[in-house]
Amino acid sequence: MAQNGGVSSQKSGRGAFLLFEGVDRCGKTTQSQRLVEYLKGKGVAAELWRFPDRYTAIGRMIDSYLSGETEADDAAVHLLFSANRWEKREAMLAALHAGHTLVVDRYAYSGAAFTAAKKVPGLDLEWCKAPDKGLPAPDAVIYLSMSPEAAALRGGYGKERYEKEEMQKEVSRQFALLADDTWHTVDAAQSVKAVESQVQEIAEGAVASCSKGPPLRLLWTEGSTV
Ligand code: NYM
Ligand code: MG
């Protein structure tokens, strides 16, 4: 565990945890890739991460569910998505404490929003948030806001589960309920360049404040840090 002034803290700072969230087709993947390149160009050690990470054993189960190859209980799948984050927790913490900035394409906010959007009795938003409580919390959430209608026009949805306009509308309603003080909403209907420059400003602010070494907060827990 990193402690202020502890022998393990060679540097005083840490990397920033920058998270992109939004409905499908809002531009998260494009913007997260561009941001990593931009930060690297500025000399920031930046890495691109994404969830679900489909390359672990749990991730392969999720991938098979999303592609429609397998069916699964909604609660069980929700817990798999969460487990797919928990299995990356140590590596995330190690990278952040080593000074690496993580640009992450989806995380627990997607987890809660997508399952809650299914409206399964018992699986309300609070239930959906519970398994992710205590994960490393992002320093800044960049919410790319776009109406599901506009997102659908962007080359259309793919064939994965959830990629339907009605579902995406409900997902965006759930996202709105999850907004907290780490959120920065960017209008994703603007040009790629306009979105990019706002994203860069938010990211640079977060990278600068994290270089001063603030403790990492834990997701959806009051005042806990790591
Ligand atoms: N998704 C993503 C979830 O349902 N729960 C989660 O915890 C996460 C991280 O998976 N439609 C959904 C959102 C997407 C789908 O994500 C796959 P992507 O970014 O399209 O690979
Ligand atoms: Mg997708």
JSON list of C-alpha atoms and ligand atoms in Angstrom, two decimals:
[
{"chain": "A", "resi": 1, "resn": "MET", "atom": "CA", "xyz": [0.00, 0.00, 0.00]},
{"chain": "A", "resi": 2, "resn": "ALA", "atom": "CA", "xyz": [1.33, 3.44, -0.87]},
{"chain": "A", "resi": 3, "resn": "GLN", "atom": "CA", "xyz": [1.75, 5.74, 2.09]},
{"chain": "A", "resi": 4, "resn": "ASN", "atom": "CA", "xyz": [2.81, 9.34, 2.02]},
{"chain": "A", "resi": 5, "resn": "GLY", "atom": "CA", "xyz": [6.55, 9.42, 2.60]},
{"chain": "A", "resi": 6, "resn": "GLY", "atom": "CA", "xyz": [6.76, 5.62, 2.67]},
{"chain": "A", "resi": 7, "resn": "VAL", "atom": "CA", "xyz": [9.85, 3.94, 1.26]},
{"chain": "A", "resi": 8, "resn": "SER", "atom": "CA", "xyz": [7.84, 2.57, -1.63]},
{"chain": "A", "resi": 9, "resn": "SER", "atom": "CA", "xyz": [6.99, 6.02, -2.95]},
{"chain": "A", "resi": 10, "resn": "GLN", "atom": "CA", "xyz": [9.99, 6.85, -5.10]},
{"chain": "A", "resi": 11, "resn": "LYS", "atom": "CA", "xyz": [8.03, 9.62, -6.76]},
{"chain": "A", "resi": 12, "resn": "SER", "atom": "CA", "xyz": [5.61, 11.84, -4.96]},
{"chain": "A", "resi": 13, "resn": "GLY", "atom": "CA", "xyz": [3.00, 11.72, -7.71]},
{"chain": "A", "resi": 14, "resn": "ARG", "atom": "CA", "xyz": [0.92, 9.08, -9.35]},
{"chain": "A", "resi": 15, "resn": "GLY", "atom": "CA", "xyz": [-0.78, 8.55, -12.66]},
{"chain": "A", "resi": 16, "resn": "ALA", "atom": "CA", "xyz": [-4.32, 9.70, -13.31]},
{"chain": "A", "resi": 17, "resn": "PHE", "atom": "CA", "xyz": [-7.24, 7.35, -13.84]},
{"chain": "A", "resi": 18, "resn": "LEU", "atom": "CA", "xyz": [-9.20, 8.86, -16.72]},
{"chain": "A", "resi": 19, "resn": "LEU", "atom": "CA", "xyz": [-12.41, 7.11, -17.67]},
{"chain": "A", "resi": 20, "resn": "PHE", "atom": "CA", "xyz": [-14.53, 7.43, -20.79]},
{"chain": "A", "resi": 21, "resn": "GLU", "atom": "CA", "xyz": [-18.19, 6.52, -20.48]},
{"chain": "A", "resi": 22, "resn": "GLY", "atom": "CA", "xyz": [-21.21, 6.86, -22.75]},
{"chain": "A", "resi": 23, "resn": "VAL", "atom": "CA", "xyz": [-23.70, 4.95, -24.87]},
{"chain": "A", "resi": 24, "resn": "ASP", "atom": "CA", "xyz": [-22.54, 2.67, -27.69]},
{"chain": "A", "resi": 25, "resn": "ARG", "atom": "CA", "xyz": [-21.26, 4.56, -30.78]},
{"chain": "A", "resi": 26, "resn": "CYS", "atom": "CA", "xyz": [-20.65, 7.84, -28.98]},
{"chain": "A", "resi": 27, "resn": "GLY", "atom": "CA", "xyz": [-16.94, 7.88, -29.86]},
{"chain": "A", "resi": 28, "resn": "LYS", "atom": "CA", "xyz": [-15.30, 6.54, -26.69]},
{"chain": "A", "resi": 29, "resn": "THR", "atom": "CA", "xyz": [-12.92, 4.23, -28.49]},
{"chain": "A", "resi": 30, "resn": "THR", "atom": "CA", "xyz": [-11.76, 6.90, -30.96]},
{"chain": "A", "resi": 31, "resn": "GLN", "atom": "CA", "xyz": [-11.36, 9.54, -28.26]},
{"chain": "A", "resi": 32, "resn": "SER", "atom": "CA", "xyz": [-9.59, 7.25, -25.82]},
{"chain": "A", "resi": 33, "resn": "GLN", "atom": "CA", "xyz": [-7.07, 6.21, -28.48]},
{"chain": "A", "resi": 34, "resn": "ARG", "atom": "CA", "xyz": [-6.46, 9.81, -29.50]},
{"chain": "A", "resi": 35, "resn": "LEU", "atom": "CA", "xyz": [-6.05, 10.90, -25.92]},
{"chain": "A", "resi": 36, "resn": "VAL", "atom": "CA", "xyz": [-3.38, 8.29, -25.23]},
{"chain": "A", "resi": 37, "resn": "GLU", "atom": "CA", "xyz": [-1.42, 9.44, -28.29]},
{"chain": "A", "resi": 38, "resn": "TYR", "atom": "CA", "xyz": [-1.79, 13.07, -27.26]},
{"chain": "A", "resi": 39, "resn": "LEU", "atom": "CA", "xyz": [-0.63, 12.43, -23.70]},
{"chain": "A", "resi": 40, "resn": "LYS", "atom": "CA", "xyz": [2.32, 10.36, -24.87]},
{"chain": "A", "resi": 41, "resn": "GLY", "atom": "CA", "xyz": [3.29, 13.23, -27.15]},
{"chain": "A", "resi": 42, "resn": "LYS", "atom": "CA", "xyz": [3.35, 15.45, -24.07]},
{"chain": "A", "resi": 43, "resn": "GLY", "atom": "CA", "xyz": [5.68, 13.03, -22.30]},
{"chain": "A", "resi": 44, "resn": "VAL", "atom": "CA", "xyz": [2.98, 11.52, -20.05]},
{"chain": "A", "resi": 45, "resn": "ALA", "atom": "CA", "xyz": [3.28, 7.74, -19.56]},
{"chain": "A", "resi": 46, "resn": "ALA", "atom": "CA", "xyz": [-0.22, 6.83, -20.72]},
{"chain": "A", "resi": 47, "resn": "GLU", "atom": "CA", "xyz": [-1.82, 3.43, -21.29]},
{"chain": "A", "resi": 48, "resn": "LEU", "atom": "CA", "xyz": [-5.11, 2.50, -22.94]},
{"chain": "A", "resi": 49, "resn": "TRP", "atom": "CA", "xyz": [-7.29, 0.03, -21.01]},
{"chain": "A", "resi": 50, "resn": "ARG", "atom": "CA", "xyz": [-10.79, -1.14, -21.76]},
{"chain": "A", "resi": 51, "resn": "PHE", "atom": "CA", "xyz": [-13.59, -3.05, -20.10]},
{"chain": "A", "resi": 52, "resn": "PRO", "atom": "CA", "xyz": [-14.77, -5.64, -20.64]},
{"chain": "A", "resi": 53, "resn": "ASP", "atom": "CA", "xyz": [-11.27, -7.06, -21.08]},
{"chain": "A", "resi": 54, "resn": "ARG", "atom": "CA", "xyz": [-12.29, -9.91, -23.35]},
{"chain": "A", "resi": 55, "resn": "TYR", "atom": "CA", "xyz": [-8.95, -11.69, -23.16]},
{"chain": "A", "resi": 56, "resn": "THR", "atom": "CA", "xyz": [-9.15, -13.19, -19.67]},
{"chain": "A", "resi": 57, "resn": "ALA", "atom": "CA", "xyz": [-11.09, -16.40, -18.91]},
{"chain": "A", "resi": 58, "resn": "ILE", "atom": "CA", "xyz": [-13.94, -14.30, -17.48]},
{"chain": "A", "resi": 59, "resn": "GLY", "atom": "CA", "xyz": [-13.68, -11.92, -20.43]},
{"chain": "A", "resi": 60, "resn": "ARG", "atom": "CA", "xyz": [-14.15, -14.78, -22.88]},
{"chain": "A", "resi": 61, "resn": "MET", "atom": "CA", "xyz": [-17.39, -15.74, -21.12]},
{"chain": "A", "resi": 62, "resn": "ILE", "atom": "CA", "xyz": [-18.57, -12.13, -21.38]},
{"chain": "A", "resi": 63, "resn": "ASP", "atom": "CA", "xyz": [-17.62, -11.99, -25.05]},
{"chain": "A", "resi": 64, "resn": "SER", "atom": "CA", "xyz": [-19.57, -15.12, -25.79]},
{"chain": "A", "resi": 65, "resn": "TYR", "atom": "CA", "xyz": [-22.61, -13.68, -23.99]},
{"chain": "A", "resi": 66, "resn": "LEU", "atom": "CA", "xyz": [-22.40, -10.35, -25.83]},
{"chain": "A", "resi": 67, "resn": "SER", "atom": "CA", "xyz": [-22.09, -12.04, -29.20]},
{"chain": "A", "resi": 68, "resn": "GLY", "atom": "CA", "xyz": [-25.23, -14.06, -28.46]},
{"chain": "A", "resi": 69, "resn": "GLU", "atom": "CA", "xyz": [-23.37, -17.36, -28.57]},
{"chain": "A", "resi": 70, "resn": "THR", "atom": "CA", "xyz": [-24.42, -18.13, -25.00]},
{"chain": "A", "resi": 71, "resn": "GLU", "atom": "CA", "xyz": [-27.34, -17.16, -22.78]},
{"chain": "A", "resi": 72, "resn": "ALA", "atom": "CA", "xyz": [-26.90, -16.40, -19.11]},
{"chain": "A", "resi": 73, "resn": "ASP", "atom": "CA", "xyz": [-28.75, -15.18, -16.08]},
{"chain": "A", "resi": 74, "resn": "ASP", "atom": "CA", "xyz": [-28.71, -11.35, -15.91]},
{"chain": "A", "resi": 75, "resn": "ALA", "atom": "CA", "xyz": [-27.40, -11.24, -12.35]},
{"chain": "A", "resi": 76, "resn": "ALA", "atom": "CA", "xyz": [-24.69, -13.78, -13.10]},
{"chain": "A", "resi": 77, "resn": "VAL", "atom": "CA", "xyz": [-23.53, -11.82, -16.15]},
{"chain": "A", "resi": 78, "resn": "HIS", "atom": "CA", "xyz": [-23.50, -8.60, -14.16]},
{"chain": "A", "resi": 79, "resn": "LEU", "atom": "CA", "xyz": [-21.21, -10.22, -11.61]},
{"chain": "A", "resi": 80, "resn": "LEU", "atom": "CA", "xyz": [-18.93, -11.48, -14.39]},
{"chain": "A", "resi": 81, "resn": "PHE", "atom": "CA", "xyz": [-18.50, -7.92, -15.71]},
{"chain": "A", "resi": 82, "resn": "SER", "atom": "CA", "xyz": [-17.67, -6.81, -12.18]},
{"chain": "A", "resi": 83, "resn": "ALA", "atom": "CA", "xyz": [-15.27, -9.72, -11.61]},
{"chain": "A", "resi": 84, "resn": "ASN", "atom": "CA", "xyz": [-13.57, -8.76, -14.86]},
{"chain": "A", "resi": 85, "resn": "ARG", "atom": "CA", "xyz": [-12.73, -5.41, -13.21]},
{"chain": "A", "resi": 86, "resn": "TRP", "atom": "CA", "xyz": [-11.73, -6.91, -9.87]},
{"chain": "A", "resi": 87, "resn": "GLU", "atom": "CA", "xyz": [-9.30, -9.26, -11.60]},
{"chain": "A", "resi": 88, "resn": "LYS", "atom": "CA", "xyz": [-7.52, -6.17, -12.99]},
{"chain": "A", "resi": 89, "resn": "ARG", "atom": "CA", "xyz": [-7.51, -4.22, -9.73]},
{"chain": "A", "resi": 90, "resn": "GLU", "atom": "CA", "xyz": [-4.00, -4.98, -8.60]},
{"chain": "A", "resi": 91, "resn": "ALA", "atom": "CA", "xyz": [-2.51, -4.27, -12.00]},
{"chain": "A", "resi": 92, "resn": "MET", "atom": "CA", "xyz": [-4.40, -0.97, -12.19]},
{"chain": "A", "resi": 93, "resn": "LEU", "atom": "CA", "xyz": [-3.20, 0.13, -8.77]},
{"chain": "A", "resi": 94, "resn": "ALA", "atom": "CA", "xyz": [0.38, -0.88, -9.56]},
{"chain": "A", "resi": 95, "resn": "ALA", "atom": "CA", "xyz": [0.35, 1.07, -12.82]},
{"chain": "A", "resi": 96, "resn": "LEU", "atom": "CA", "xyz": [-1.17, 4.20, -11.23]},
{"chain": "A", "resi": 97, "resn": "HIS", "atom": "CA", "xyz": [1.26, 4.15, -8.32]},
{"chain": "A", "resi": 98, "resn": "ALA", "atom": "CA", "xyz": [4.14, 3.65, -10.77]},
{"chain": "A", "resi": 99, "resn": "GLY", "atom": "CA", "xyz": [3.12, 6.96, -12.33]},
{"chain": "A", "resi": 100, "resn": "HIS", "atom": "CA", "xyz": [1.26, 5.63, -15.35]},
{"chain": "A", "resi": 101, "resn": "THR", "atom": "CA", "xyz": [-1.87, 7.42, -16.45]},
{"chain": "A", "resi": 102, "resn": "LEU", "atom": "CA", "xyz": [-4.66, 5.03, -17.40]},
{"chain": "A", "resi": 103, "resn": "VAL", "atom": "CA", "xyz": [-7.11, 6.01, -20.09]},
{"chain": "A", "resi": 104, "resn": "VAL", "atom": "CA", "xyz": [-9.97, 3.57, -19.65]},
{"chain": "A", "resi": 105, "resn": "ASP", "atom": "CA", "xyz": [-12.72, 2.85, -22.17]},
{"chain": "A", "resi": 106, "resn": "ARG", "atom": "CA", "xyz": [-15.77, 1.90, -19.97]},
{"chain": "A", "resi": 107, "resn": "TYR", "atom": "CA", "xyz": [-15.80, 0.72, -16.35]},
{"chain": "A", "resi": 108, "resn": "ALA", "atom": "CA", "xyz": [-18.27, 0.23, -13.52]},
{"chain": "A", "resi": 109, "resn": "TYR", "atom": "CA", "xyz": [-20.59, 3.05, -14.61]},
{"chain": "A", "resi": 110, "resn": "SER", "atom": "CA", "xyz": [-21.29, 1.08, -17.80]},
{"chain": "A", "resi": 111, "resn": "GLY", "atom": "CA", "xyz": [-21.66, -1.99, -15.63]},
{"chain": "A", "resi": 112, "resn": "ALA", "atom": "CA", "xyz": [-24.38, -0.42, -13.49]},
{"chain": "A", "resi": 113, "resn": "ALA", "atom": "CA", "xyz": [-26.10, 1.48, -16.33]},
{"chain": "A", "resi": 114, "resn": "PHE", "atom": "CA", "xyz": [-26.41, -1.48, -18.69]},
{"chain": "A", "resi": 115, "resn": "THR", "atom": "CA", "xyz": [-27.74, -3.97, -16.16]},
{"chain": "A", "resi": 116, "resn": "ALA", "atom": "CA", "xyz": [-30.10, -1.46, -14.54]},
{"chain": "A", "resi": 117, "resn": "ALA", "atom": "CA", "xyz": [-31.39, -0.60, -18.03]},
{"chain": "A", "resi": 118, "resn": "LYS", "atom": "CA", "xyz": [-32.65, -4.17, -18.40]},
{"chain": "A", "resi": 119, "resn": "LYS", "atom": "CA", "xyz": [-35.26, -3.45, -15.71]},
{"chain": "A", "resi": 120, "resn": "VAL", "atom": "CA", "xyz": [-35.01, -6.92, -14.21]},
{"chain": "A", "resi": 121, "resn": "PRO", "atom": "CA", "xyz": [-36.99, -7.04, -10.93]},
{"chain": "A", "resi": 122, "resn": "GLY", "atom": "CA", "xyz": [-34.57, -6.85, -8.02]},
{"chain": "A", "resi": 123, "resn": "LEU", "atom": "CA", "xyz": [-31.63, -5.64, -10.12]},
{"chain": "A", "resi": 124, "resn": "ASP", "atom": "CA", "xyz": [-32.07, -1.94, -9.49]},
{"chain": "A", "resi": 125, "resn": "LEU", "atom": "CA", "xyz": [-29.29, 0.62, -9.71]},
{"chain": "A", "resi": 126, "resn": "GLU", "atom": "CA", "xyz": [-28.19, 0.16, -6.08]},
{"chain": "A", "resi": 127, "resn": "TRP", "atom": "CA", "xyz": [-27.99, -3.60, -6.53]},
{"chain": "A", "resi": 128, "resn": "CYS", "atom": "CA", "xyz": [-26.00, -3.04, -9.72]},
{"chain": "A", "resi": 129, "resn": "LYS", "atom": "CA", "xyz": [-23.48, -0.73, -8.03]},
{"chain": "A", "resi": 130, "resn": "ALA", "atom": "CA", "xyz": [-22.84, -3.00, -5.04]},
{"chain": "A", "resi": 131, "resn": "PRO", "atom": "CA", "xyz": [-20.31, -5.47, -6.50]},
{"chain": "A", "resi": 132, "resn": "ASP", "atom": "CA", "xyz": [-18.09, -2.66, -7.81]},
{"chain": "A", "resi": 133, "resn": "LYS", "atom": "CA", "xyz": [-17.89, -0.79, -4.50]},
{"chain": "A", "resi": 134, "resn": "GLY", "atom": "CA", "xyz": [-14.26, -0.54, -3.43]},
{"chain": "A", "resi": 135, "resn": "LEU", "atom": "CA", "xyz": [-12.66, -0.73, -6.86]},
{"chain": "A", "resi": 136, "resn": "PRO", "atom": "CA", "xyz": [-10.20, 2.08, -7.67]},
{"chain": "A", "resi": 137, "resn": "ALA", "atom": "CA", "xyz": [-12.30, 5.15, -8.52]},
{"chain": "A", "resi": 138, "resn": "PRO", "atom": "CA", "xyz": [-11.54, 7.27, -11.58]},
{"chain": "A", "resi": 139, "resn": "ASP", "atom": "CA", "xyz": [-10.08, 10.75, -11.02]},
{"chain": "A", "resi": 140, "resn": "ALA", "atom": "CA", "xyz": [-12.12, 12.08, -13.92]},
{"chain": "A", "resi": 141, "resn": "VAL", "atom": "CA", "xyz": [-15.03, 10.57, -15.81]},
{"chain": "A", "resi": 142, "resn": "ILE", "atom": "CA", "xyz": [-15.34, 11.97, -19.31]},
{"chain": "A", "resi": 143, "resn": "TYR", "atom": "CA", "xyz": [-18.96, 11.34, -20.21]},
{"chain": "A", "resi": 144, "resn": "LEU", "atom": "CA", "xyz": [-19.43, 11.60, -23.96]},
{"chain": "A", "resi": 145, "resn": "SER", "atom": "CA", "xyz": [-23.00, 12.68, -24.17]},
{"chain": "A", "resi": 146, "resn": "MET", "atom": "CA", "xyz": [-24.95, 11.82, -27.28]},
{"chain": "A", "resi": 147, "resn": "SER", "atom": "CA", "xyz": [-28.57, 11.03, -27.90]},
{"chain": "A", "resi": 148, "resn": "PRO", "atom": "CA", "xyz": [-29.14, 7.37, -28.78]},
{"chain": "A", "resi": 149, "resn": "GLU", "atom": "CA", "xyz": [-30.85, 8.58, -31.98]},
{"chain": "A", "resi": 150, "resn": "ALA", "atom": "CA", "xyz": [-27.72, 10.44, -33.06]},
{"chain": "A", "resi": 151, "resn": "ALA", "atom": "CA", "xyz": [-25.50, 7.52, -32.04]},
{"chain": "A", "resi": 152, "resn": "ALA", "atom": "CA", "xyz": [-27.64, 5.14, -34.12]},
{"chain": "A", "resi": 153, "resn": "LEU", "atom": "CA", "xyz": [-27.10, 7.34, -37.18]},
{"chain": "A", "resi": 154, "resn": "ARG", "atom": "CA", "xyz": [-23.32, 6.97, -36.83]},
{"chain": "A", "resi": 155, "resn": "GLY", "atom": "CA", "xyz": [-22.92, 4.01, -39.12]},
{"chain": "A", "resi": 156, "resn": "GLY", "atom": "CA", "xyz": [-25.55, 2.09, -37.17]},
{"chain": "A", "resi": 157, "resn": "TYR", "atom": "CA", "xyz": [-25.18, -0.29, -34.28]},
{"chain": "A", "resi": 158, "resn": "GLY", "atom": "CA", "xyz": [-23.37, -3.59, -34.54]},
{"chain": "A", "resi": 159, "resn": "LYS", "atom": "CA", "xyz": [-24.83, -6.99, -33.86]},
{"chain": "A", "resi": 160, "resn": "GLU", "atom": "CA", "xyz": [-23.95, -7.33, -30.18]},
{"chain": "A", "resi": 161, "resn": "ARG", "atom": "CA", "xyz": [-26.47, -7.70, -27.43]},
{"chain": "A", "resi": 162, "resn": "TYR", "atom": "CA", "xyz": [-27.68, -4.27, -26.16]},
{"chain": "A", "resi": 163, "resn": "GLU", "atom": "CA", "xyz": [-26.96, -2.49, -29.46]},
{"chain": "A", "resi": 164, "resn": "LYS", "atom": "CA", "xyz": [-30.54, -1.38, -29.95]},
{"chain": "A", "resi": 165, "resn": "GLU", "atom": "CA", "xyz": [-31.97, 2.10, -29.72]},
{"chain": "A", "resi": 166, "resn": "GLU", "atom": "CA", "xyz": [-34.53, 1.37, -26.98]},
{"chain": "A", "resi": 167, "resn": "MET", "atom": "CA", "xyz": [-31.91, -0.22, -24.75]},
{"chain": "A", "resi": 168, "resn": "GLN", "atom": "CA", "xyz": [-29.45, 2.62, -25.38]},
{"chain": "A", "resi": 169, "resn": "LYS", "atom": "CA", "xyz": [-32.11, 5.18, -24.41]},
{"chain": "A", "resi": 170, "resn": "GLU", "atom": "CA", "xyz": [-32.61, 3.47, -21.09]},
{"chain": "A", "resi": 171, "resn": "VAL", "atom": "CA", "xyz": [-28.84, 3.16, -20.63]},
{"chain": "A", "resi": 172, "resn": "SER", "atom": "CA", "xyz": [-28.46, 6.91, -21.05]},
{"chain": "A", "resi": 173, "resn": "ARG", "atom": "CA", "xyz": [-31.21, 7.51, -18.46]},
{"chain": "A", "resi": 174, "resn": "GLN", "atom": "CA", "xyz": [-29.31, 5.27, -16.04]},
{"chain": "A", "resi": 175, "resn": "PHE", "atom": "CA", "xyz": [-26.01, 7.06, -16.76]},
{"chain": "A", "resi": 176, "resn": "ALA", "atom": "CA", "xyz": [-27.69, 10.34, -15.80]},
{"chain": "A", "resi": 177, "resn": "LEU", "atom": "CA", "xyz": [-28.51, 8.86, -12.38]},
{"chain": "A", "resi": 178, "resn": "LEU", "atom": "CA", "xyz": [-24.87, 7.85, -11.89]},
{"chain": "A", "resi": 179, "resn": "ALA", "atom": "CA", "xyz": [-23.26, 11.26, -12.56]},
{"chain": "A", "resi": 180, "resn": "ASP", "atom": "CA", "xyz": [-21.11, 12.37, -9.61]},
{"chain": "A", "resi": 181, "resn": "ASP", "atom": "CA", "xyz": [-18.55, 15.06, -8.83]},
{"chain": "A", "resi": 182, "resn": "THR", "atom": "CA", "xyz": [-15.87, 13.37, -10.94]},
{"chain": "A", "resi": 183, "resn": "TRP", "atom": "CA", "xyz": [-17.97, 13.76, -14.11]},
{"chain": "A", "resi": 184, "resn": "HIS", "atom": "CA", "xyz": [-17.24, 16.05, -17.02]},
{"chain": "A", "resi": 185, "resn": "THR", "atom": "CA", "xyz": [-19.91, 15.94, -19.69]},
{"chain": "A", "resi": 186, "resn": "VAL", "atom": "CA", "xyz": [-18.71, 16.57, -23.22]},
{"chain": "A", "resi": 187, "resn": "ASP", "atom": "CA", "xyz": [-21.15, 16.99, -26.10]},
{"chain": "A", "resi": 188, "resn": "ALA", "atom": "CA", "xyz": [-20.13, 14.13, -28.37]},
{"chain": "A", "resi": 189, "resn": "ALA", "atom": "CA", "xyz": [-22.25, 15.37, -31.28]},
{"chain": "A", "resi": 190, "resn": "GLN", "atom": "CA", "xyz": [-19.55, 18.00, -31.98]},
{"chain": "A", "resi": 191, "resn": "SER", "atom": "CA", "xyz": [-16.74, 17.35, -34.46]},
{"chain": "A", "resi": 192, "resn": "VAL", "atom": "CA", "xyz": [-14.08, 14.84, -33.45]},
{"chain": "A", "resi": 193, "resn": "LYS", "atom": "CA", "xyz": [-11.60, 17.73, -33.14]},
{"chain": "A", "resi": 194, "resn": "ALA", "atom": "CA", "xyz": [-13.85, 19.82, -30.92]},
{"chain": "A", "resi": 195, "resn": "VAL", "atom": "CA", "xyz": [-14.54, 16.86, -28.64]},
{"chain": "A", "resi": 196, "resn": "GLU", "atom": "CA", "xyz": [-10.84, 16.05, -28.61]},
{"chain": "A", "resi": 197, "resn": "SER", "atom": "CA", "xyz": [-9.76, 19.49, -27.47]},
{"chain": "A", "resi": 198, "resn": "GLN", "atom": "CA", "xyz": [-12.24, 19.50, -24.56]},
{"chain": "A", "resi": 199, "resn": "VAL", "atom": "CA", "xyz": [-11.12, 16.01, -23.61]},
{"chain": "A", "resi": 200, "resn": "GLN", "atom": "CA", "xyz": [-7.48, 17.12, -23.63]},
{"chain": "A", "resi": 201, "resn": "GLU", "atom": "CA", "xyz": [-8.21, 20.00, -21.30]},
{"chain": "A", "resi": 202, "resn": "ILE", "atom": "CA", "xyz": [-9.99, 17.77, -18.80]},
{"chain": "A", "resi": 203, "resn": "ALA", "atom": "CA", "xyz": [-7.24, 15.15, -19.00]},
{"chain": "A", "resi": 204, "resn": "GLU", "atom": "CA", "xyz": [-4.43, 17.64, -18.55]},
{"chain": "A", "resi": 205, "resn": "GLY", "atom": "CA", "xyz": [-6.08, 19.07, -15.46]},
{"chain": "A", "resi": 206, "resn": "ALA", "atom": "CA", "xyz": [-6.45, 15.61, -13.93]},
{"chain": "A", "resi": 207, "resn": "VAL", "atom": "CA", "xyz": [-2.90, 14.54, -14.83]},
{"chain": "A", "resi": 208, "resn": "ALA", "atom": "CA", "xyz": [-1.53, 17.72, -13.26]},
{"chain": "A", "resi": 209, "resn": "SER", "atom": "CA", "xyz": [-3.43, 17.28, -10.01]},
{"chain": "A", "resi": 210, "resn": "CYS", "atom": "CA", "xyz": [-2.57, 13.58, -9.75]},
{"chain": "A", "resi": 211, "resn": "SER", "atom": "CA", "xyz": [1.11, 14.39, -10.20]},
{"chain": "A", "resi": 212, "resn": "LYS", "atom": "CA", "xyz": [0.85, 15.98, -6.74]},
{"chain": "A", "resi": 213, "resn": "GLY", "atom": "CA", "xyz": [0.03, 12.55, -5.35]},
{"chain": "A", "resi": 214, "resn": "PRO", "atom": "CA", "xyz": [-3.50, 12.74, -3.99]},
{"chain": "A", "resi": 215, "resn": "PRO", "atom": "CA", "xyz": [-4.74, 9.41, -2.58]},
{"chain": "A", "resi": 216, "resn": "LEU", "atom": "CA", "xyz": [-6.75, 7.25, -4.94]},
{"chain": "A", "resi": 217, "resn": "ARG", "atom": "CA", "xyz": [-10.36, 7.08, -3.93]},
{"chain": "A", "resi": 218, "resn": "LEU", "atom": "CA", "xyz": [-12.38, 3.90, -3.83]},
{"chain": "A", "resi": 219, "resn": "LEU", "atom": "CA", "xyz": [-15.47, 3.68, -5.96]},
{"chain": "A", "resi": 220, "resn": "TRP", "atom": "CA", "xyz": [-18.87, 4.28, -4.34]},
{"chain": "A", "resi": 221, "resn": "THR", "atom": "CA", "xyz": [-17.54, 4.18, -0.79]},
{"chain": "A", "resi": 222, "resn": "GLU", "atom": "CA", "xyz": [-17.60, 7.20, 1.52]},
{"chain": "A", "resi": 223, "resn": "GLY", "atom": "CA", "xyz": [-14.20, 8.78, 1.93]},
{"chain": "A", "resi": 224, "resn": "SER", "atom": "CA", "xyz": [-12.13, 5.60, 1.53]},
{"chain": "A", "resi": 225, "resn": "THR", "atom": "CA", "xyz": [-8.79, 5.81, -0.24]},
{"chain": "A", "resi": 226, "resn": "VAL", "atom": "CA", "xyz": [-5.96, 3.49, -1.13]},
{"chain": "B", "resi": 1, "resn": "NYM", "atom": "N1", "xyz": [-21.07, -3.52, -20.77]},
{"chain": "B", "resi": 1, "resn": "NYM", "atom": "C1", "xyz": [-19.83, -3.09, -20.53]},
{"chain": "B", "resi": 1, "resn": "NYM", "atom": "C2", "xyz": [-21.88, -4.05, -19.76]},
{"chain": "B", "resi": 1, "resn": "NYM", "atom": "O1", "xyz": [-23.01, -4.44, -19.98]},
{"chain": "B", "resi": 1, "resn": "NYM", "atom": "N2", "xyz": [-21.36, -4.10, -18.48]},
{"chain": "B", "resi": 1, "resn": "NYM", "atom": "C3", "xyz": [-20.10, -3.66, -18.20]},
{"chain": "B", "resi": 1, "resn": "NYM", "atom": "O2", "xyz": [-19.67, -3.74, -17.03]},
{"chain": "B", "resi": 1, "resn": "NYM", "atom": "C4", "xyz": [-19.28, -3.13, -19.26]},
{"chain": "B", "resi": 1, "resn": "NYM", "atom": "C5", "xyz": [-17.89, -2.67, -18.98]},
{"chain": "B", "resi": 1, "resn": "NYM", "atom": "O3", "xyz": [-20.77, -4.41, -22.90]},
{"chain": "B", "resi": 1, "resn": "NYM", "atom": "N3", "xyz": [-22.59, -2.66, -25.05]},
{"chain": "B", "resi": 1, "resn": "NYM", "atom": "C6", "xyz": [-21.60, -3.55, -22.14]},
{"chain": "B", "resi": 1, "resn": "NYM", "atom": "C7", "xyz": [-21.55, -2.25, -22.88]},
{"chain": "B", "resi": 1, "resn": "NYM", "atom": "C8", "xyz": [-21.33, -2.63, -24.33]},
{"chain": "B", "resi": 1, "resn": "NYM", "atom": "C9", "xyz": [-20.75, -4.02, -24.26]},
{"chain": "B", "resi": 1, "resn": "NYM", "atom": "O4", "xyz": [-18.56, -3.04, -24.56]},
{"chain": "B", "resi": 1, "resn": "NYM", "atom": "C10", "xyz": [-19.34, -4.16, -24.80]},
{"chain": "B", "resi": 1, "resn": "NYM", "atom": "P1", "xyz": [-17.63, -2.43, -25.75]},
{"chain": "B", "resi": 1, "resn": "NYM", "atom": "O5", "xyz": [-17.06, -1.18, -25.17]},
{"chain": "B", "resi": 1, "resn": "NYM", "atom": "O6", "xyz": [-18.57, -2.18, -26.90]},
{"chain": "B", "resi": 1, "resn": "NYM", "atom": "O7", "xyz": [-16.61, -3.50, -26.03]},
{"chain": "B", "resi": 2, "resn": "MG", "atom": "MG", "xyz": [-19.48, -2.17, -28.52]}
]
